[in-house]
Amino acid sequence: MQLLQQYASCPYKQAQIALRDHSQGVAFSWQELNQLVSEKQDWLLSLGLQPGSGVAFSGKNSFELLCCYLAGLQGKMRVLGINPAFTTEKIEQLCQQNQIQRWIDVGENLCVRPLKTELDFRIGTNSPSNDKAKGLTLTLTSGSTGTPKAIVHDIQAHLDNAQGVCQLMDFTAEKSWLLSLPLYHVSGQGIVWRWILQGAELHLPSCHFYQDVLQVSHVSLVPTQALRLFEYVAKNPQTALQTREILLGGASIPLEISQKLTALGIKAYAGYGMTEMASTVFAKRCDGETGVGQPLLGRVFQIVNDEIWLKGAGLALGYWQNGEIQPLTNPQGWLQTKDKAYWDGEQLHILGRLDNQFISGGENIQPEEIEQIIQQHPLVEQVFVLPIDDAEFGQRPVAMMKFQQEFSQTAVQKIQDFLINKIERFKQPVRYFPLNLEWQGNIKISRVNLKQVLAQLIGE
């Protein structure tokens, strides 16, 4: 947190606005923000936490949550962000798995929640000593198994990742970025570190989210949020629009979205990233072509047996397991992503997860290939293709759909007609089900959860 303290002590910087909280209608200078974070750090120390201790925060984005996050890192603690939608039982389990000494519920009021198993506050033999401890983030990722792993980054890895994104999107100290994605997710943390790296302005949204989107120069959105933004602009055509750059992520980006953003005078960027690399790895200005561009500053890649391997800027220290940081790279020092991809000489193309692939009648099915084709239809807002068991073919593809309008058999029939000449017959979904985004509590939809929901729908 050295940069925060530097800004607060710099005569030319300390009085500049660091953060605007739209929900409260207040702004904080770098000096004021640093003071509040230091006070929050003292409070954490009063709870018995110390350098090397583990502290978990659950809650929706707020000024309080951000200060807690920064204070924990400034205090050289291990900071774990947890989705507030998780049950108490699941949160307690995650805290126990990751040697968390204090779970703090950041709701309307700060609440230190009791843990069933109170953990020893002494620094264990496998943990860093007070002298060697440094601020670490623990970010949960479910991967393909559904079992959350805590991925460990130090502050420098976050800053290294941020540098490449700032360079691509021309994000400088004079600009502002909206904290539009949750802090417990790596994409939300990515916003924070770009802001701190550049000494720019961070904006916290109010209940008027899409109005706030239009008051910053930069924002990160998932496709669903982008679609809602278009609806807001259509209903409020007189609204002044200050937004100049939008980073799209969380799913494949329909061409329609980038075209509409361009029509509004906004530069749209799409890319490829992952928690293990502290967020975005490849990115480009949306150009109507498939592909995720070139590696950003400091990232290195190679493709081995159709799998993309990564290292460089943003690479995590490892997984937190049994009180230690376990390596996540192979013996050659590469992160094997399990993502299927190819390089066309100019840019990277992501074909899907190797572990999503299934076999139907002896043919390999890559769900993401089918999804990209279905997504081209103007009726479709979001789609996921999953396998179901079949006595004759082994498995067959089915689609879970969210249309721009209500789910209906008429809409399904239009998709079926659309696919007749677009994709091989054995890849065409044999059944269609509604996709209810309310099932998901995260910005990235879990296929593991969707498979569970699908099993319930098929059983009904």
Short mmCIF file of C-alpha atoms in Angstrom, two decimals:
data_model
loop_
_atom_site.label_atom_id
_atom_site.label_comp_id
_atom_site.label_asym_id
_atom_site.label_seq_id
_atom_site.Cartn_x
_atom_site.Cartn_y
_atom_site.Cartn_z
CA MET A 1 0.00 0.00 0.00
CA GLN A 2 3.02 2.20 -0.46
CA LEU A 3 1.43 4.10 -3.35
CA LEU A 4 -1.58 5.14 -1.26
CA GLN A 5 0.72 6.52 1.43
CA GLN A 6 2.89 8.27 -1.17
CA TYR A 7 -0.11 10.03 -2.70
CA ALA A 8 -1.28 11.09 0.78
CA SER A 9 2.09 12.67 1.61
CA CYS A 10 2.82 14.24 -1.78
CA PRO A 11 2.18 18.03 -1.67
CA TYR A 12 0.87 18.03 -5.25
CA LYS A 13 -1.34 14.97 -4.81
CA GLN A 14 -2.65 14.78 -1.27
CA ALA A 15 -5.55 17.21 -1.73
CA GLN A 16 -6.68 15.79 -5.08
CA ILE A 17 -9.88 13.75 -5.17
CA ALA A 18 -9.11 10.03 -4.86
CA LEU A 19 -12.60 8.63 -4.52
CA ARG A 20 -16.20 9.67 -5.08
CA ASP A 21 -18.92 7.70 -3.33
CA HIS A 22 -22.11 8.30 -5.32
CA SER A 23 -24.23 6.43 -2.78
CA GLN A 24 -23.34 9.00 -0.11
CA GLY A 25 -22.70 11.98 -2.37
CA VAL A 26 -19.26 12.54 -0.85
CA ALA A 27 -15.67 12.69 -2.10
CA PHE A 28 -12.37 11.93 -0.37
CA SER A 29 -8.89 13.24 -1.07
CA TRP A 30 -5.87 10.95 -1.04
CA GLN A 31 -4.90 12.32 2.36
CA GLU A 32 -8.39 11.73 3.79
CA LEU A 33 -8.60 8.25 2.31
CA ASN A 34 -5.22 7.26 3.69
CA GLN A 35 -6.24 8.45 7.15
CA LEU A 36 -9.45 6.42 7.07
CA VAL A 37 -7.66 3.30 5.85
CA SER A 38 -5.07 3.69 8.63
CA GLU A 39 -7.85 3.97 11.22
CA LYS A 40 -9.44 0.82 9.82
CA GLN A 41 -6.08 -0.93 10.04
CA ASP A 42 -5.84 0.00 13.72
CA TRP A 43 -9.30 -1.44 14.25
CA LEU A 44 -8.28 -4.74 12.65
CA LEU A 45 -5.22 -4.87 14.90
CA SER A 46 -7.50 -4.31 17.91
CA LEU A 47 -9.32 -7.52 16.95
CA GLY A 48 -6.11 -9.48 17.51
CA LEU A 49 -5.12 -9.65 13.87
CA GLN A 50 -1.48 -9.13 12.96
CA PRO A 51 0.80 -9.39 9.93
CA GLY A 52 0.32 -12.83 8.39
CA SER A 53 -3.16 -13.30 9.90
CA GLY A 54 -6.09 -14.22 7.72
CA VAL A 55 -9.16 -11.97 7.59
CA ALA A 56 -12.29 -12.49 5.48
CA PHE A 57 -14.69 -9.77 4.37
CA SER A 58 -18.16 -10.47 3.00
CA GLY A 59 -20.44 -7.79 1.67
CA LYS A 60 -21.55 -5.83 -1.35
CA ASN A 61 -19.28 -3.12 -2.70
CA SER A 62 -19.20 -0.09 -0.44
CA PHE A 63 -16.79 2.49 0.88
CA GLU A 64 -16.58 0.53 4.12
CA LEU A 65 -15.70 -2.70 2.32
CA LEU A 66 -13.04 -0.99 0.19
CA CYS A 67 -11.40 0.55 3.26
CA CYS A 68 -11.38 -2.84 5.00
CA TYR A 69 -9.79 -4.46 1.94
CA LEU A 70 -7.07 -1.80 1.73
CA ALA A 71 -6.52 -1.78 5.49
CA GLY A 72 -6.01 -5.53 5.64
CA LEU A 73 -3.40 -5.36 2.90
CA GLN A 74 -1.70 -2.34 4.48
CA GLY A 75 -1.52 -4.38 7.68
CA LYS A 76 0.25 -7.18 5.76
CA MET A 77 -2.62 -9.61 6.28
CA ARG A 78 -4.09 -12.30 4.05
CA VAL A 79 -7.34 -10.79 2.78
CA LEU A 80 -10.09 -13.13 1.56
CA GLY A 81 -13.12 -11.67 -0.21
CA ILE A 82 -16.31 -13.72 0.07
CA ASN A 83 -19.54 -13.48 -1.89
CA PRO A 84 -22.23 -12.26 0.56
CA ALA A 85 -24.74 -14.57 -1.16
CA PHE A 86 -22.94 -17.59 0.32
CA THR A 87 -24.60 -19.30 3.26
CA THR A 88 -23.16 -18.93 6.76
CA GLU A 89 -22.21 -22.60 6.69
CA LYS A 90 -20.28 -22.21 3.43
CA ILE A 91 -18.50 -19.07 4.63
CA GLU A 92 -17.45 -20.80 7.85
CA GLN A 93 -16.15 -23.73 5.82
CA LEU A 94 -14.13 -21.42 3.56
CA CYS A 95 -12.69 -19.62 6.57
CA GLN A 96 -11.59 -22.89 8.11
CA GLN A 97 -10.08 -24.13 4.85
CA ASN A 98 -8.05 -20.96 4.45
CA GLN A 99 -6.93 -20.40 8.07
CA ILE A 100 -9.00 -17.26 8.52
CA GLN A 101 -8.97 -15.85 12.07
CA ARG A 102 -11.71 -13.25 11.67
CA TRP A 103 -14.76 -13.09 9.43
CA ILE A 104 -16.12 -9.56 9.11
CA ASP A 105 -19.58 -9.04 7.65
CA VAL A 106 -19.57 -5.62 5.98
CA GLY A 107 -23.26 -4.82 5.76
CA GLU A 108 -25.00 -1.71 7.01
CA ASN A 109 -22.72 -2.00 10.04
CA LEU A 110 -19.41 -3.75 10.51
CA CYS A 111 -20.04 -7.04 12.26
CA VAL A 112 -17.37 -9.46 13.42
CA ARG A 113 -19.11 -12.78 12.95
CA PRO A 114 -18.21 -15.67 15.25
CA LEU A 115 -16.61 -18.75 13.72
CA LYS A 116 -17.54 -22.17 15.07
CA THR A 117 -13.87 -23.14 15.14
CA GLU A 118 -11.81 -20.32 16.58
CA LEU A 119 -8.38 -20.58 15.00
CA ASP A 120 -5.09 -20.07 16.78
CA PHE A 121 -3.93 -16.47 16.37
CA ARG A 122 -0.30 -17.36 16.59
CA ILE A 123 1.48 -17.41 13.26
CA GLY A 124 1.85 -21.07 12.34
CA THR A 125 5.10 -22.68 11.35
CA ASN A 126 3.95 -22.75 7.71
CA SER A 127 2.90 -19.10 7.68
CA PRO A 128 5.16 -16.09 7.16
CA SER A 129 6.70 -14.58 10.25
CA ASN A 130 5.76 -11.03 11.23
CA ASP A 131 9.00 -9.79 9.69
CA LYS A 132 8.46 -11.56 6.39
CA ALA A 133 4.68 -11.16 6.11
CA LYS A 134 3.27 -9.02 3.32
CA GLY A 135 -0.20 -8.12 2.15
CA LEU A 136 -1.75 -10.95 0.18
CA THR A 137 -5.13 -11.32 -1.51
CA LEU A 138 -6.92 -14.66 -1.51
CA THR A 139 -9.41 -14.80 -4.36
CA LEU A 140 -11.76 -17.74 -4.68
CA THR A 141 -12.21 -19.54 -7.95
CA SER A 142 -14.40 -22.59 -8.43
CA GLY A 143 -12.80 -23.80 -11.67
CA SER A 144 -14.55 -26.73 -13.26
CA THR A 145 -15.01 -28.75 -10.07
CA GLY A 146 -17.17 -26.32 -8.11
CA THR A 147 -14.81 -26.57 -5.12
CA PRO A 148 -13.46 -23.09 -4.35
CA LYS A 149 -9.70 -22.63 -4.32
CA ALA A 150 -8.04 -19.56 -2.86
CA ILE A 151 -5.57 -18.06 -5.32
CA VAL A 152 -2.83 -15.97 -3.70
CA HIS A 153 -1.49 -12.72 -5.16
CA ASP A 154 0.79 -10.15 -3.66
CA ILE A 155 0.27 -6.46 -4.29
CA GLN A 156 2.98 -6.28 -6.94
CA ALA A 157 1.24 -8.93 -9.07
CA HIS A 158 -1.96 -6.86 -9.05
CA LEU A 159 -0.04 -3.74 -10.02
CA ASP A 160 1.81 -5.57 -12.80
CA ASN A 161 -1.50 -6.75 -14.26
CA ALA A 162 -2.97 -3.25 -13.98
CA GLN A 163 -0.14 -1.68 -15.92
CA GLY A 164 -0.96 -3.53 -19.14
CA VAL A 165 -4.67 -2.68 -18.99
CA CYS A 166 -3.97 0.99 -18.26
CA GLN A 167 -1.62 1.14 -21.23
CA LEU A 168 -4.14 -0.46 -23.59
CA MET A 169 -7.08 1.69 -22.51
CA ASP A 170 -5.25 4.98 -21.97
CA PHE A 171 -6.19 5.09 -18.29
CA THR A 172 -4.21 7.89 -16.65
CA ALA A 173 -4.28 9.98 -13.48
CA GLU A 174 -6.79 12.40 -15.01
CA LYS A 175 -9.34 9.63 -15.64
CA SER A 176 -11.92 7.84 -13.48
CA TRP A 177 -13.07 4.21 -13.21
CA LEU A 178 -16.33 2.94 -11.68
CA LEU A 179 -16.12 0.06 -9.19
CA SER A 180 -18.80 -1.78 -11.15
CA LEU A 181 -17.82 -5.36 -10.30
CA PRO A 182 -17.60 -7.07 -6.89
CA LEU A 183 -14.41 -6.86 -4.85
CA TYR A 184 -14.54 -10.56 -4.05
CA HIS A 185 -13.99 -11.22 -7.76
CA VAL A 186 -10.63 -10.66 -9.45
CA SER A 187 -12.17 -8.29 -12.01
CA GLY A 188 -13.38 -5.97 -9.25
CA GLN A 189 -9.94 -6.00 -7.64
CA GLY A 190 -8.43 -5.25 -11.05
CA ILE A 191 -10.34 -1.95 -11.10
CA VAL A 192 -8.97 -1.00 -7.68
CA TRP A 193 -5.36 -1.63 -8.66
CA ARG A 194 -5.60 0.32 -11.91
CA TRP A 195 -6.91 3.25 -9.89
CA ILE A 196 -4.14 3.02 -7.30
CA LEU A 197 -1.40 2.47 -9.88
CA GLN A 198 -2.32 5.64 -11.77
CA GLY A 199 -3.46 7.75 -8.85
CA ALA A 200 -6.71 8.40 -10.68
CA GLU A 201 -10.30 8.66 -9.36
CA LEU A 202 -12.34 5.69 -8.22
CA HIS A 203 -16.13 6.05 -8.23
CA LEU A 204 -18.44 3.91 -6.11
CA PRO A 205 -21.89 3.49 -7.66
CA SER A 206 -25.18 4.41 -6.05
CA CYS A 207 -28.56 2.73 -6.51
CA HIS A 208 -28.69 4.61 -9.84
CA PHE A 209 -26.03 2.35 -11.31
CA TYR A 210 -26.39 3.15 -15.02
CA GLN A 211 -26.52 6.87 -14.36
CA ASP A 212 -23.20 6.46 -12.52
CA VAL A 213 -21.74 4.44 -15.41
CA LEU A 214 -22.14 7.48 -17.64
CA GLN A 215 -20.28 9.79 -15.22
CA VAL A 216 -16.85 8.12 -15.43
CA SER A 217 -14.31 7.88 -18.21
CA HIS A 218 -13.75 4.11 -17.80
CA VAL A 219 -15.92 1.22 -16.69
CA SER A 220 -15.88 -2.58 -16.69
CA LEU A 221 -19.11 -4.36 -17.62
CA VAL A 222 -20.31 -7.87 -18.28
CA PRO A 223 -22.57 -8.29 -21.35
CA THR A 224 -25.80 -8.26 -19.32
CA GLN A 225 -24.84 -4.93 -17.76
CA ALA A 226 -24.03 -3.51 -21.19
CA LEU A 227 -27.47 -4.47 -22.46
CA ARG A 228 -29.10 -2.79 -19.46
CA LEU A 229 -27.01 0.31 -20.17
CA PHE A 230 -28.49 0.55 -23.67
CA GLU A 231 -31.99 0.34 -22.20
CA TYR A 232 -31.15 3.14 -19.76
CA VAL A 233 -29.75 5.39 -22.50
CA ALA A 234 -32.83 4.75 -24.67
CA LYS A 235 -35.11 5.78 -21.79
CA ASN A 236 -32.94 8.78 -20.84
CA PRO A 237 -31.70 10.22 -24.15
CA GLN A 238 -30.84 13.61 -22.62
CA THR A 239 -28.37 12.14 -20.13
CA ALA A 240 -24.85 13.53 -20.52
CA LEU A 241 -22.43 10.78 -21.40
CA GLN A 242 -18.83 11.06 -20.14
CA THR A 243 -17.87 7.42 -20.62
CA ARG A 244 -15.11 6.93 -23.18
CA GLU A 245 -13.80 3.37 -22.65
CA ILE A 246 -15.57 0.16 -21.58
CA LEU A 247 -13.83 -3.12 -20.84
CA LEU A 248 -16.19 -6.03 -21.53
CA GLY A 249 -15.70 -9.39 -19.91
CA GLY A 250 -17.23 -12.31 -18.04
CA ALA A 251 -18.54 -14.05 -21.19
CA SER A 252 -18.24 -14.01 -24.96
CA ILE A 253 -19.14 -10.58 -26.32
CA PRO A 254 -21.92 -10.39 -28.93
CA LEU A 255 -21.08 -8.17 -31.90
CA GLU A 256 -24.26 -6.19 -31.31
CA ILE A 257 -22.94 -4.89 -27.98
CA SER A 258 -19.69 -3.49 -29.36
CA GLN A 259 -21.54 -1.94 -32.31
CA LYS A 260 -24.00 -0.16 -30.02
CA LEU A 261 -21.20 1.12 -27.79
CA THR A 262 -19.35 2.45 -30.82
CA ALA A 263 -22.52 4.24 -31.92
CA LEU A 264 -22.56 5.98 -28.53
CA GLY A 265 -18.99 7.16 -29.08
CA ILE A 266 -17.55 4.67 -26.58
CA LYS A 267 -14.49 2.54 -27.28
CA ALA A 268 -15.24 -1.07 -26.40
CA TYR A 269 -12.56 -3.58 -25.48
CA ALA A 270 -12.86 -7.34 -25.12
CA GLY A 271 -10.32 -9.77 -23.83
CA TYR A 272 -9.39 -12.90 -22.00
CA GLY A 273 -8.32 -13.18 -18.40
CA MET A 274 -8.34 -15.42 -15.38
CA THR A 275 -8.08 -15.23 -11.62
CA GLU A 276 -4.66 -16.91 -11.58
CA MET A 277 -3.27 -14.01 -13.67
CA ALA A 278 -4.91 -11.24 -11.56
CA SER A 279 -7.48 -10.43 -14.29
CA THR A 280 -6.98 -9.47 -17.95
CA VAL A 281 -4.21 -11.20 -19.95
CA PHE A 282 -5.13 -10.58 -23.61
CA ALA A 283 -7.33 -7.75 -24.86
CA LYS A 284 -8.10 -5.65 -27.91
CA ARG A 285 -10.39 -2.93 -29.20
CA CYS A 286 -13.60 -4.61 -30.41
CA ASP A 287 -13.44 -4.89 -34.19
CA GLY A 288 -16.22 -7.30 -35.09
CA GLU A 289 -13.76 -10.18 -35.41
CA THR A 290 -13.46 -13.18 -33.13
CA GLY A 291 -10.31 -13.34 -31.08
CA VAL A 292 -9.07 -11.67 -27.92
CA GLY A 293 -6.13 -9.74 -29.29
CA GLN A 294 -2.52 -9.86 -28.18
CA PRO A 295 -0.93 -10.36 -24.76
CA LEU A 296 -0.81 -7.19 -22.68
CA LEU A 297 2.39 -5.76 -21.26
CA GLY A 298 4.52 -8.35 -19.45
CA ARG A 299 2.39 -11.41 -20.27
CA VAL A 300 3.99 -14.40 -22.00
CA PHE A 301 2.17 -17.31 -23.63
CA GLN A 302 2.61 -20.46 -25.66
CA ILE A 303 0.17 -23.04 -26.99
CA VAL A 304 0.89 -26.69 -26.24
CA ASN A 305 -1.42 -29.40 -27.58
CA ASP A 306 -4.14 -26.78 -28.19
CA GLU A 307 -3.89 -25.55 -24.57
CA ILE A 308 -2.76 -22.04 -23.72
CA TRP A 309 0.07 -21.79 -21.18
CA LEU A 310 0.76 -18.48 -19.42
CA LYS A 311 3.26 -16.71 -17.21
CA GLY A 312 4.45 -13.17 -16.59
CA ALA A 313 2.71 -10.07 -15.25
CA GLY A 314 0.02 -10.87 -12.71
CA LEU A 315 0.83 -14.55 -12.20
CA ALA A 316 -0.29 -15.69 -8.74
CA LEU A 317 2.09 -16.99 -6.10
CA GLY A 318 0.03 -20.16 -5.88
CA TYR A 319 -2.96 -21.74 -4.14
CA TRP A 320 -3.44 -21.39 -0.39
CA GLN A 321 -3.70 -24.95 0.94
CA ASN A 322 -3.15 -26.30 4.44
CA GLY A 323 -1.48 -23.15 5.63
CA GLU A 324 0.99 -22.93 2.77
CA ILE A 325 1.22 -21.48 -0.71
CA GLN A 326 1.23 -24.39 -3.15
CA PRO A 327 2.55 -23.88 -6.71
CA LEU A 328 0.03 -23.55 -9.54
CA THR A 329 2.58 -23.77 -12.34
CA ASN A 330 4.02 -26.87 -13.99
CA PRO A 331 7.70 -27.86 -13.60
CA GLN A 332 8.59 -25.53 -16.50
CA GLY A 333 7.07 -22.54 -14.67
CA TRP A 334 3.97 -22.21 -16.87
CA LEU A 335 0.34 -21.96 -15.82
CA GLN A 336 -1.60 -24.57 -17.78
CA THR A 337 -4.97 -22.90 -18.21
CA LYS A 338 -7.05 -25.83 -19.53
CA ASP A 339 -8.34 -23.38 -22.13
CA LYS A 340 -8.34 -24.55 -25.73
CA ALA A 341 -6.97 -21.88 -28.07
CA TYR A 342 -5.06 -21.13 -31.25
CA TRP A 343 -2.89 -18.25 -32.47
CA ASP A 344 -3.55 -17.03 -36.02
CA GLY A 345 -0.34 -15.05 -36.26
CA GLU A 346 -2.03 -11.81 -35.21
CA GLN A 347 -4.18 -12.62 -32.21
CA LEU A 348 -5.36 -15.36 -29.87
CA HIS A 349 -8.63 -17.23 -30.34
CA ILE A 350 -10.20 -18.98 -27.34
CA LEU A 351 -12.18 -22.06 -28.34
CA GLY A 352 -13.40 -23.07 -24.91
CA ARG A 353 -12.51 -25.06 -21.84
CA LEU A 354 -10.86 -28.40 -22.51
CA ASP A 355 -12.78 -29.81 -19.56
CA ASN A 356 -16.11 -28.60 -21.02
CA GLN A 357 -15.70 -30.78 -24.10
CA PHE A 358 -17.85 -33.92 -24.32
CA ILE A 359 -18.42 -36.71 -26.83
CA SER A 360 -21.69 -37.30 -28.64
CA GLY A 361 -21.95 -40.31 -30.94
CA GLY A 362 -18.16 -40.41 -31.22
CA GLU A 363 -17.88 -36.72 -32.14
CA ASN A 364 -16.14 -34.11 -29.95
CA ILE A 365 -18.49 -31.32 -28.90
CA GLN A 366 -17.06 -28.00 -27.71
CA PRO A 367 -19.99 -26.15 -26.08
CA GLU A 368 -18.48 -22.69 -26.56
CA GLU A 369 -18.43 -23.17 -30.35
CA ILE A 370 -22.18 -23.74 -30.39
CA GLU A 371 -22.77 -20.87 -27.96
CA GLN A 372 -20.92 -18.39 -30.17
CA ILE A 373 -23.10 -19.31 -33.14
CA ILE A 374 -26.37 -19.14 -31.21
CA GLN A 375 -25.28 -15.82 -29.70
CA GLN A 376 -25.28 -14.29 -33.19
CA HIS A 377 -29.09 -14.37 -33.28
CA PRO A 378 -30.58 -10.98 -32.30
CA LEU A 379 -33.15 -12.60 -29.99
CA VAL A 380 -30.46 -14.09 -27.74
CA GLU A 381 -29.12 -12.32 -24.67
CA GLN A 382 -27.15 -15.22 -23.20
CA VAL A 383 -26.79 -18.96 -23.84
CA PHE A 384 -24.99 -21.95 -22.33
CA VAL A 385 -24.72 -25.37 -23.95
CA LEU A 386 -24.45 -28.40 -21.65
CA PRO A 387 -24.46 -32.17 -22.13
CA ILE A 388 -27.21 -34.53 -21.02
CA ASP A 389 -26.93 -38.30 -20.94
CA ASP A 390 -28.34 -40.18 -23.91
CA ALA A 391 -28.71 -43.96 -24.25
CA GLU A 392 -27.92 -43.97 -27.97
CA PHE A 393 -25.27 -41.24 -28.36
CA GLY A 394 -23.72 -41.18 -24.88
CA GLN A 395 -24.40 -37.47 -24.47
CA ARG A 396 -26.30 -34.84 -26.45
CA PRO A 397 -26.14 -31.03 -26.31
CA VAL A 398 -28.93 -28.96 -24.78
CA ALA A 399 -29.12 -25.17 -24.47
CA MET A 400 -30.06 -22.94 -21.55
CA MET A 401 -31.27 -19.64 -23.02
CA LYS A 402 -32.06 -16.12 -21.96
CA PHE A 403 -33.85 -14.23 -24.73
CA GLN A 404 -34.23 -10.48 -25.06
CA GLN A 405 -37.89 -11.17 -24.33
CA GLU A 406 -39.59 -13.94 -22.36
CA PHE A 407 -38.61 -17.53 -23.00
CA SER A 408 -41.09 -19.13 -25.40
CA GLN A 409 -41.36 -22.04 -27.80
CA THR A 410 -41.80 -19.54 -30.62
CA ALA A 411 -38.39 -18.05 -29.82
CA VAL A 412 -36.89 -21.53 -29.53
CA GLN A 413 -38.24 -22.44 -32.96
CA LYS A 414 -36.58 -19.37 -34.45
CA ILE A 415 -33.24 -20.47 -33.00
CA GLN A 416 -33.71 -23.99 -34.34
CA ASP A 417 -34.48 -22.63 -37.83
CA PHE A 418 -31.46 -20.30 -37.58
CA LEU A 419 -29.10 -23.19 -36.79
CA ILE A 420 -30.14 -25.49 -39.64
CA ASN A 421 -27.54 -24.10 -42.04
CA LYS A 422 -25.16 -22.72 -39.44
CA ILE A 423 -23.85 -25.82 -37.68
CA GLU A 424 -23.67 -29.59 -38.08
CA ARG A 425 -26.78 -31.47 -37.08
CA PHE A 426 -25.09 -33.43 -34.27
CA LYS A 427 -24.06 -30.13 -32.65
CA GLN A 428 -27.56 -28.64 -32.67
CA PRO A 429 -29.16 -28.68 -29.20
CA VAL A 430 -31.84 -31.31 -28.81
CA ARG A 431 -33.69 -29.43 -26.04
CA TYR A 432 -33.91 -25.83 -24.81
CA PHE A 433 -34.43 -24.57 -21.26
CA PRO A 434 -34.83 -21.07 -19.76
CA LEU A 435 -31.72 -19.48 -18.24
CA ASN A 436 -32.60 -17.55 -15.11
CA LEU A 437 -29.69 -15.26 -14.23
CA GLU A 438 -31.12 -14.84 -10.73
CA TRP A 439 -29.76 -18.32 -10.00
CA GLN A 440 -26.28 -16.89 -10.08
CA GLY A 441 -24.71 -14.75 -7.38
CA ASN A 442 -21.57 -13.90 -9.30
CA ILE A 443 -20.56 -12.04 -12.45
CA LYS A 444 -19.25 -15.23 -13.98
CA ILE A 445 -21.85 -17.93 -14.40
CA SER A 446 -20.78 -21.33 -13.09
CA ARG A 447 -21.36 -24.28 -15.42
CA VAL A 448 -21.23 -26.52 -12.37
CA ASN A 449 -24.24 -24.69 -10.91
CA LEU A 450 -26.02 -24.73 -14.27
CA LYS A 451 -25.59 -28.50 -14.51
CA GLN A 452 -27.23 -28.84 -11.12
CA VAL A 453 -30.15 -26.64 -12.18
CA LEU A 454 -30.44 -28.53 -15.46
CA ALA A 455 -30.63 -31.84 -13.61
CA GLN A 456 -33.54 -30.46 -11.58
CA LEU A 457 -35.33 -29.20 -14.70
CA ILE A 458 -34.95 -32.53 -16.47
CA GLY A 459 -36.23 -34.32 -13.40
CA GLU A 460 -39.38 -32.19 -13.18
#
